[in-house]
JSON list of C-alpha atoms in Angstrom, two decimals:
[
{"chain": "A", "resi": 162, "resn": "MET", "atom": "CA", "xyz": [-5.40, 21.95, 2.02]},
{"chain": "A", "resi": 163, "resn": "LYS", "atom": "CA", "xyz": [-2.01, 20.13, 0.66]},
{"chain": "A", "resi": 164, "resn": "GLU", "atom": "CA", "xyz": [-1.41, 17.07, -0.82]},
{"chain": "A", "resi": 165, "resn": "LEU", "atom": "CA", "xyz": [0.31, 14.07, 1.12]},
{"chain": "A", "resi": 166, "resn": "LEU", "atom": "CA", "xyz": [2.40, 11.81, -1.35]},
{"chain": "A", "resi": 167, "resn": "LEU", "atom": "CA", "xyz": [3.50, 8.19, 0.44]},
{"chain": "A", "resi": 168, "resn": "HIS", "atom": "CA", "xyz": [6.25, 5.51, -1.00]},
{"chain": "A", "resi": 169, "resn": "VAL", "atom": "CA", "xyz": [6.25, 3.01, 0.24]},
{"chain": "A", "resi": 170, "resn": "THR", "atom": "CA", "xyz": [8.78, 0.29, -0.56]},
{"chain": "A", "resi": 171, "resn": "TYR", "atom": "CA", "xyz": [7.70, -3.52, 0.88]},
{"chain": "A", "resi": 172, "resn": "ARG", "atom": "CA", "xyz": [10.54, -5.64, 1.29]},
{"chain": "A", "resi": 173, "resn": "CYS", "atom": "CA", "xyz": [8.56, -9.42, 1.03]},
{"chain": "A", "resi": 174, "resn": "LYS", "atom": "CA", "xyz": [9.79, -12.44, 1.95]},
{"chain": "A", "resi": 175, "resn": "PRO", "atom": "CA", "xyz": [12.17, -14.36, -0.66]},
{"chain": "A", "resi": 176, "resn": "GLY", "atom": "CA", "xyz": [9.71, -14.97, -3.92]},
{"chain": "A", "resi": 177, "resn": "MET", "atom": "CA", "xyz": [6.38, -13.50, -2.32]},
{"chain": "A", "resi": 178, "resn": "ALA", "atom": "CA", "xyz": [6.43, -10.06, -3.60]},
{"chain": "A", "resi": 179, "resn": "GLU", "atom": "CA", "xyz": [4.25, -11.29, -6.50]},
{"chain": "A", "resi": 180, "resn": "THR", "atom": "CA", "xyz": [1.97, -13.41, -4.60]},
{"chain": "A", "resi": 181, "resn": "PHE", "atom": "CA", "xyz": [1.21, -10.05, -1.63]},
{"chain": "A", "resi": 182, "resn": "VAL", "atom": "CA", "xyz": [-0.04, -7.93, -4.64]},
{"chain": "A", "resi": 183, "resn": "LYS", "atom": "CA", "xyz": [-1.90, -10.61, -6.65]},
{"chain": "A", "resi": 184, "resn": "THR", "atom": "CA", "xyz": [-3.30, -11.36, -3.29]},
{"chain": "A", "resi": 185, "resn": "ILE", "atom": "CA", "xyz": [-4.21, -7.83, -2.16]},
{"chain": "A", "resi": 186, "resn": "LYS", "atom": "CA", "xyz": [-6.06, -7.30, -5.60]},
{"chain": "A", "resi": 187, "resn": "GLU", "atom": "CA", "xyz": [-8.13, -10.43, -5.20]},
{"chain": "A", "resi": 188, "resn": "GLN", "atom": "CA", "xyz": [-9.41, -9.53, -1.76]},
{"chain": "A", "resi": 189, "resn": "GLY", "atom": "CA", "xyz": [-10.42, -5.89, -3.10]},
{"chain": "A", "resi": 190, "resn": "ILE", "atom": "CA", "xyz": [-8.40, -4.33, -0.92]},
{"chain": "A", "resi": 191, "resn": "GLN", "atom": "CA", "xyz": [-7.00, -1.92, -3.65]},
{"chain": "A", "resi": 192, "resn": "GLU", "atom": "CA", "xyz": [-10.39, -1.09, -4.71]},
{"chain": "A", "resi": 193, "resn": "LEU", "atom": "CA", "xyz": [-11.88, 0.03, -1.61]},
{"chain": "A", "resi": 194, "resn": "ILE", "atom": "CA", "xyz": [-8.91, 2.06, -1.02]},
{"chain": "A", "resi": 195, "resn": "ARG", "atom": "CA", "xyz": [-8.59, 3.84, -4.53]},
{"chain": "A", "resi": 196, "resn": "LYS", "atom": "CA", "xyz": [-12.50, 4.44, -3.42]},
{"chain": "A", "resi": 197, "resn": "GLU", "atom": "CA", "xyz": [-11.98, 6.13, -0.47]},
{"chain": "A", "resi": 198, "resn": "ASP", "atom": "CA", "xyz": [-12.53, 9.90, -0.07]},
{"chain": "A", "resi": 199, "resn": "GLY", "atom": "CA", "xyz": [-9.29, 12.15, -0.74]},
{"chain": "A", "resi": 200, "resn": "CYS", "atom": "CA", "xyz": [-7.24, 8.88, -2.36]},
{"chain": "A", "resi": 201, "resn": "LEU", "atom": "CA", "xyz": [-5.93, 10.27, -5.59]},
{"chain": "A", "resi": 202, "resn": "GLN", "atom": "CA", "xyz": [-3.43, 7.35, -6.64]},
{"chain": "A", "resi": 203, "resn": "TYR", "atom": "CA", "xyz": [-2.92, 3.67, -4.88]},
{"chain": "A", "resi": 204, "resn": "ASP", "atom": "CA", "xyz": [-0.78, 1.97, -7.24]},
{"chain": "A", "resi": 205, "resn": "TYR", "atom": "CA", "xyz": [1.71, -1.18, -6.24]},
{"chain": "A", "resi": 206, "resn": "THR", "atom": "CA", "xyz": [4.49, -2.12, -8.66]},
{"chain": "A", "resi": 207, "resn": "VAL", "atom": "CA", "xyz": [6.51, -5.12, -8.77]},
{"chain": "A", "resi": 208, "resn": "SER", "atom": "CA", "xyz": [10.53, -4.08, -8.53]},
{"chain": "A", "resi": 209, "resn": "LEU", "atom": "CA", "xyz": [12.22, -5.02, -11.65]},
{"chain": "A", "resi": 210, "resn": "GLU", "atom": "CA", "xyz": [15.55, -4.09, -10.20]},
{"chain": "A", "resi": 211, "resn": "GLU", "atom": "CA", "xyz": [15.21, -5.55, -6.52]},
{"chain": "A", "resi": 212, "resn": "ALA", "atom": "CA", "xyz": [14.02, -8.85, -6.09]},
{"chain": "A", "resi": 213, "resn": "ASP", "atom": "CA", "xyz": [10.95, -9.40, -3.98]},
{"chain": "A", "resi": 214, "resn": "THR", "atom": "CA", "xyz": [10.48, -5.27, -3.44]},
{"chain": "A", "resi": 215, "resn": "ILE", "atom": "CA", "xyz": [7.06, -3.69, -4.16]},
{"chain": "A", "resi": 216, "resn": "ILE", "atom": "CA", "xyz": [7.00, -0.14, -4.63]},
{"chain": "A", "resi": 217, "resn": "LEU", "atom": "CA", "xyz": [3.40, 1.50, -3.46]},
{"chain": "A", "resi": 218, "resn": "LEU", "atom": "CA", "xyz": [2.27, 4.67, -4.35]},
{"chain": "A", "resi": 219, "resn": "GLU", "atom": "CA", "xyz": [-0.16, 6.77, -3.13]},
{"chain": "A", "resi": 220, "resn": "ARG", "atom": "CA", "xyz": [-1.61, 10.16, -2.69]},
{"chain": "A", "resi": 221, "resn": "TRP", "atom": "CA", "xyz": [-4.28, 12.07, -0.57]},
{"chain": "A", "resi": 222, "resn": "THR", "atom": "CA", "xyz": [-5.91, 15.02, -1.04]},
{"chain": "A", "resi": 223, "resn": "SER", "atom": "CA", "xyz": [-4.46, 15.46, 2.97]},
{"chain": "A", "resi": 224, "resn": "VAL", "atom": "CA", "xyz": [-2.73, 13.95, 5.74]},
{"chain": "A", "resi": 225, "resn": "ALA", "atom": "CA", "xyz": [-6.47, 13.86, 7.56]},
{"chain": "A", "resi": 226, "resn": "ALA", "atom": "CA", "xyz": [-7.49, 11.77, 4.58]},
{"chain": "A", "resi": 227, "resn": "GLN", "atom": "CA", "xyz": [-4.63, 9.62, 5.13]},
{"chain": "A", "resi": 228, "resn": "GLU", "atom": "CA", "xyz": [-5.51, 9.20, 8.82]},
{"chain": "A", "resi": 229, "resn": "VAL", "atom": "CA", "xyz": [-9.07, 8.22, 8.15]},
{"chain": "A", "resi": 230, "resn": "HIS", "atom": "CA", "xyz": [-7.94, 5.62, 5.49]},
{"chain": "A", "resi": 231, "resn": "MET", "atom": "CA", "xyz": [-5.81, 3.52, 8.14]},
{"chain": "A", "resi": 232, "resn": "THR", "atom": "CA", "xyz": [-8.81, 3.55, 10.07]},
{"chain": "A", "resi": 233, "resn": "GLN", "atom": "CA", "xyz": [-10.91, 1.49, 7.86]},
{"chain": "A", "resi": 234, "resn": "PRO", "atom": "CA", "xyz": [-11.77, -1.94, 8.15]},
{"chain": "A", "resi": 235, "resn": "HIS", "atom": "CA", "xyz": [-9.74, -3.32, 5.37]},
{"chain": "A", "resi": 236, "resn": "MET", "atom": "CA", "xyz": [-6.66, -2.24, 6.39]},
{"chain": "A", "resi": 237, "resn": "GLU", "atom": "CA", "xyz": [-6.40, -5.03, 9.72]},
{"chain": "A", "resi": 238, "resn": "GLN", "atom": "CA", "xyz": [-6.93, -6.89, 6.28]},
{"chain": "A", "resi": 239, "resn": "LEU", "atom": "CA", "xyz": [-4.26, -5.32, 4.68]},
{"chain": "A", "resi": 240, "resn": "LYS", "atom": "CA", "xyz": [-2.23, -5.96, 8.10]},
{"chain": "A", "resi": 241, "resn": "ALA", "atom": "CA", "xyz": [-2.28, -9.67, 8.35]},
{"chain": "A", "resi": 242, "resn": "LEU", "atom": "CA", "xyz": [-1.45, -9.90, 4.82]},
{"chain": "A", "resi": 243, "resn": "LYS", "atom": "CA", "xyz": [1.79, -8.15, 5.35]},
{"chain": "A", "resi": 244, "resn": "GLU", "atom": "CA", "xyz": [2.14, -10.23, 8.28]},
{"chain": "A", "resi": 245, "resn": "THR", "atom": "CA", "xyz": [2.38, -13.45, 6.05]},
{"chain": "A", "resi": 246, "resn": "TYR", "atom": "CA", "xyz": [4.44, -11.72, 3.16]},
{"chain": "A", "resi": 247, "resn": "VAL", "atom": "CA", "xyz": [6.42, -8.68, 4.15]},
{"chain": "A", "resi": 248, "resn": "ASN", "atom": "CA", "xyz": [9.88, -8.94, 6.02]},
{"chain": "A", "resi": 249, "resn": "GLU", "atom": "CA", "xyz": [10.30, -5.16, 6.07]},
{"chain": "A", "resi": 250, "resn": "VAL", "atom": "CA", "xyz": [8.23, -1.86, 5.16]},
{"chain": "A", "resi": 251, "resn": "VAL", "atom": "CA", "xyz": [9.72, 1.24, 4.68]},
{"chain": "A", "resi": 252, "resn": "LEU", "atom": "CA", "xyz": [7.85, 4.44, 4.08]},
{"chain": "A", "resi": 253, "resn": "GLU", "atom": "CA", "xyz": [8.71, 7.87, 2.72]},
{"chain": "A", "resi": 254, "resn": "ARG", "atom": "CA", "xyz": [6.55, 11.00, 3.32]},
{"chain": "A", "resi": 255, "resn": "PHE", "atom": "CA", "xyz": [6.34, 14.00, 0.90]}
]
């Protein structure tokens, strides 16, 4: 199977980028995702060049593994956090 790499850019509401990532970590969402079958990488980075911007790098063993990931209950928690903290999401697939 072919690996899937996702580059996700979150443009957060003013002043909310670090709080967004901190909340994801405090709620244990990132660790739950990292433990999912097929997850090879799931790392958030705060941009030093673009204010209020977070970059997420995701690597999955396959498209199928990432599709299962999207159905997990903690993804509903993440969706709610995005609604609170994020203005725009840009997804690139490789």
